[in-house]
Amino acid sequence: MGWNASIRVMSDDGDPKSSVEVKIFFSGLIGTVTTEYTDSDGWANFDIPEVDDYTMHVDKIYIDGSNVDESISLDTGDTRSYTV
């Protein structure tokens, strides 16, 4: 079944940012970090098929090397948007 979520990265002008690195550091999965890059619409799509948890606890989210969020939970199918 797996777990998935999507993160959108937008510019200050409200335009989607493409080819931006997005990293998610997960709690409880020692040393686990997942990296994706945004597409032309600004979306980074994360899919972890081997994880059967509905909710993943996130230590930190980094966008282009900057911490933008921390200590959150993401349910499968969730989306988040950040302006950088």
JSON list of C-alpha atoms in Angstrom, two decimals:
[
{"chain": "A", "resi": 1, "resn": "MET", "atom": "CA", "xyz": [0.00, 0.00, 0.00]},
{"chain": "A", "resi": 2, "resn": "GLY", "atom": "CA", "xyz": [2.62, 2.57, 1.03]},
{"chain": "A", "resi": 3, "resn": "TRP", "atom": "CA", "xyz": [2.69, 6.18, 2.11]},
{"chain": "A", "resi": 4, "resn": "ASN", "atom": "CA", "xyz": [2.70, 9.26, -0.11]},
{"chain": "A", "resi": 5, "resn": "ALA", "atom": "CA", "xyz": [2.56, 13.03, 0.18]},
{"chain": "A", "resi": 6, "resn": "SER", "atom": "CA", "xyz": [3.28, 16.06, -2.00]},
{"chain": "A", "resi": 7, "resn": "ILE", "atom": "CA", "xyz": [4.97, 19.35, -1.25]},
{"chain": "A", "resi": 8, "resn": "ARG", "atom": "CA", "xyz": [4.59, 22.41, -3.46]},
{"chain": "A", "resi": 9, "resn": "VAL", "atom": "CA", "xyz": [7.20, 25.15, -3.61]},
{"chain": "A", "resi": 10, "resn": "MET", "atom": "CA", "xyz": [6.17, 28.62, -4.72]},
{"chain": "A", "resi": 11, "resn": "SER", "atom": "CA", "xyz": [8.06, 31.87, -5.28]},
{"chain": "A", "resi": 12, "resn": "ASP", "atom": "CA", "xyz": [7.23, 35.10, -3.47]},
{"chain": "A", "resi": 13, "resn": "ASP", "atom": "CA", "xyz": [5.47, 36.17, -6.70]},
{"chain": "A", "resi": 14, "resn": "GLY", "atom": "CA", "xyz": [3.13, 33.16, -6.49]},
{"chain": "A", "resi": 15, "resn": "ASP", "atom": "CA", "xyz": [4.78, 31.22, -9.30]},
{"chain": "A", "resi": 16, "resn": "PRO", "atom": "CA", "xyz": [5.67, 27.52, -8.94]},
{"chain": "A", "resi": 17, "resn": "LYS", "atom": "CA", "xyz": [9.39, 26.81, -8.60]},
{"chain": "A", "resi": 18, "resn": "SER", "atom": "CA", "xyz": [10.81, 23.91, -10.61]},
{"chain": "A", "resi": 19, "resn": "SER", "atom": "CA", "xyz": [13.92, 21.78, -10.00]},
{"chain": "A", "resi": 20, "resn": "VAL", "atom": "CA", "xyz": [14.03, 22.68, -6.30]},
{"chain": "A", "resi": 21, "resn": "GLU", "atom": "CA", "xyz": [15.41, 20.10, -3.84]},
{"chain": "A", "resi": 22, "resn": "VAL", "atom": "CA", "xyz": [12.97, 19.06, -1.10]},
{"chain": "A", "resi": 23, "resn": "LYS", "atom": "CA", "xyz": [14.15, 16.78, 1.74]},
{"chain": "A", "resi": 24, "resn": "ILE", "atom": "CA", "xyz": [12.02, 15.14, 4.42]},
{"chain": "A", "resi": 25, "resn": "PHE", "atom": "CA", "xyz": [13.68, 13.77, 7.56]},
{"chain": "A", "resi": 26, "resn": "PHE", "atom": "CA", "xyz": [11.46, 11.20, 9.27]},
{"chain": "A", "resi": 27, "resn": "SER", "atom": "CA", "xyz": [11.12, 10.42, 12.99]},
{"chain": "A", "resi": 28, "resn": "GLY", "atom": "CA", "xyz": [11.33, 6.83, 14.12]},
{"chain": "A", "resi": 29, "resn": "LEU", "atom": "CA", "xyz": [13.12, 5.73, 10.98]},
{"chain": "A", "resi": 30, "resn": "ILE", "atom": "CA", "xyz": [16.69, 6.22, 12.13]},
{"chain": "A", "resi": 31, "resn": "GLY", "atom": "CA", "xyz": [18.73, 7.98, 9.49]},
{"chain": "A", "resi": 32, "resn": "THR", "atom": "CA", "xyz": [15.88, 8.10, 7.00]},
{"chain": "A", "resi": 33, "resn": "VAL", "atom": "CA", "xyz": [15.75, 11.06, 4.67]},
{"chain": "A", "resi": 34, "resn": "THR", "atom": "CA", "xyz": [13.93, 11.21, 1.36]},
{"chain": "A", "resi": 35, "resn": "THR", "atom": "CA", "xyz": [14.82, 13.70, -1.37]},
{"chain": "A", "resi": 36, "resn": "GLU", "atom": "CA", "xyz": [12.76, 14.72, -4.37]},
{"chain": "A", "resi": 37, "resn": "TYR", "atom": "CA", "xyz": [12.87, 17.63, -6.81]},
{"chain": "A", "resi": 38, "resn": "THR", "atom": "CA", "xyz": [9.94, 19.81, -7.82]},
{"chain": "A", "resi": 39, "resn": "ASP", "atom": "CA", "xyz": [8.41, 19.46, -11.27]},
{"chain": "A", "resi": 40, "resn": "SER", "atom": "CA", "xyz": [7.41, 22.33, -13.58]},
{"chain": "A", "resi": 41, "resn": "ASP", "atom": "CA", "xyz": [4.29, 22.95, -11.46]},
{"chain": "A", "resi": 42, "resn": "GLY", "atom": "CA", "xyz": [6.35, 23.22, -8.26]},
{"chain": "A", "resi": 43, "resn": "TRP", "atom": "CA", "xyz": [5.35, 19.80, -6.85]},
{"chain": "A", "resi": 44, "resn": "ALA", "atom": "CA", "xyz": [7.72, 17.32, -5.19]},
{"chain": "A", "resi": 45, "resn": "ASN", "atom": "CA", "xyz": [5.95, 13.98, -4.90]},
{"chain": "A", "resi": 46, "resn": "PHE", "atom": "CA", "xyz": [7.05, 11.54, -2.22]},
{"chain": "A", "resi": 47, "resn": "ASP", "atom": "CA", "xyz": [6.09, 7.88, -2.42]},
{"chain": "A", "resi": 48, "resn": "ILE", "atom": "CA", "xyz": [7.40, 5.28, 0.04]},
{"chain": "A", "resi": 49, "resn": "PRO", "atom": "CA", "xyz": [5.77, 1.97, -0.93]},
{"chain": "A", "resi": 50, "resn": "GLU", "atom": "CA", "xyz": [7.49, -0.09, 1.78]},
{"chain": "A", "resi": 51, "resn": "VAL", "atom": "CA", "xyz": [5.93, 1.98, 4.61]},
{"chain": "A", "resi": 52, "resn": "ASP", "atom": "CA", "xyz": [2.44, 0.90, 5.64]},
{"chain": "A", "resi": 53, "resn": "ASP", "atom": "CA", "xyz": [1.84, 3.70, 8.15]},
{"chain": "A", "resi": 54, "resn": "TYR", "atom": "CA", "xyz": [-1.03, 6.07, 7.38]},
{"chain": "A", "resi": 55, "resn": "THR", "atom": "CA", "xyz": [0.70, 8.86, 9.32]},
{"chain": "A", "resi": 56, "resn": "MET", "atom": "CA", "xyz": [4.40, 9.66, 9.15]},
{"chain": "A", "resi": 57, "resn": "HIS", "atom": "CA", "xyz": [6.05, 11.80, 11.80]},
{"chain": "A", "resi": 58, "resn": "VAL", "atom": "CA", "xyz": [8.41, 14.31, 10.25]},
{"chain": "A", "resi": 59, "resn": "ASP", "atom": "CA", "xyz": [11.40, 15.79, 12.08]},
{"chain": "A", "resi": 60, "resn": "LYS", "atom": "CA", "xyz": [12.20, 18.42, 9.47]},
{"chain": "A", "resi": 61, "resn": "ILE", "atom": "CA", "xyz": [11.47, 19.54, 5.93]},
{"chain": "A", "resi": 62, "resn": "TYR", "atom": "CA", "xyz": [14.24, 21.31, 4.00]},
{"chain": "A", "resi": 63, "resn": "ILE", "atom": "CA", "xyz": [13.80, 23.22, 0.76]},
{"chain": "A", "resi": 64, "resn": "ASP", "atom": "CA", "xyz": [17.03, 24.08, -1.07]},
{"chain": "A", "resi": 65, "resn": "GLY", "atom": "CA", "xyz": [18.96, 23.53, 2.17]},
{"chain": "A", "resi": 66, "resn": "SER", "atom": "CA", "xyz": [16.75, 25.72, 4.40]},
{"chain": "A", "resi": 67, "resn": "ASN", "atom": "CA", "xyz": [14.60, 24.30, 7.19]},
{"chain": "A", "resi": 68, "resn": "VAL", "atom": "CA", "xyz": [10.99, 25.31, 6.43]},
{"chain": "A", "resi": 69, "resn": "ASP", "atom": "CA", "xyz": [9.04, 23.08, 8.84]},
{"chain": "A", "resi": 70, "resn": "GLU", "atom": "CA", "xyz": [9.59, 20.64, 11.70]},
{"chain": "A", "resi": 71, "resn": "SER", "atom": "CA", "xyz": [7.88, 18.34, 14.17]},
{"chain": "A", "resi": 72, "resn": "ILE", "atom": "CA", "xyz": [4.79, 17.71, 12.05]},
{"chain": "A", "resi": 73, "resn": "SER", "atom": "CA", "xyz": [2.75, 14.71, 10.98]},
{"chain": "A", "resi": 74, "resn": "LEU", "atom": "CA", "xyz": [1.82, 13.97, 7.38]},
{"chain": "A", "resi": 75, "resn": "ASP", "atom": "CA", "xyz": [-0.98, 11.57, 6.57]},
{"chain": "A", "resi": 76, "resn": "THR", "atom": "CA", "xyz": [-0.83, 9.61, 3.34]},
{"chain": "A", "resi": 77, "resn": "GLY", "atom": "CA", "xyz": [-2.15, 11.79, 0.53]},
{"chain": "A", "resi": 78, "resn": "ASP", "atom": "CA", "xyz": [-1.44, 15.06, 2.36]},
{"chain": "A", "resi": 79, "resn": "THR", "atom": "CA", "xyz": [-0.17, 18.12, 0.54]},
{"chain": "A", "resi": 80, "resn": "ARG", "atom": "CA", "xyz": [1.74, 21.11, 1.86]},
{"chain": "A", "resi": 81, "resn": "SER", "atom": "CA", "xyz": [2.79, 24.34, 0.19]},
{"chain": "A", "resi": 82, "resn": "TYR", "atom": "CA", "xyz": [5.74, 26.59, 1.07]},
{"chain": "A", "resi": 83, "resn": "THR", "atom": "CA", "xyz": [6.78, 29.95, -0.31]},
{"chain": "A", "resi": 84, "resn": "VAL", "atom": "CA", "xyz": [10.52, 30.46, -0.61]}
]
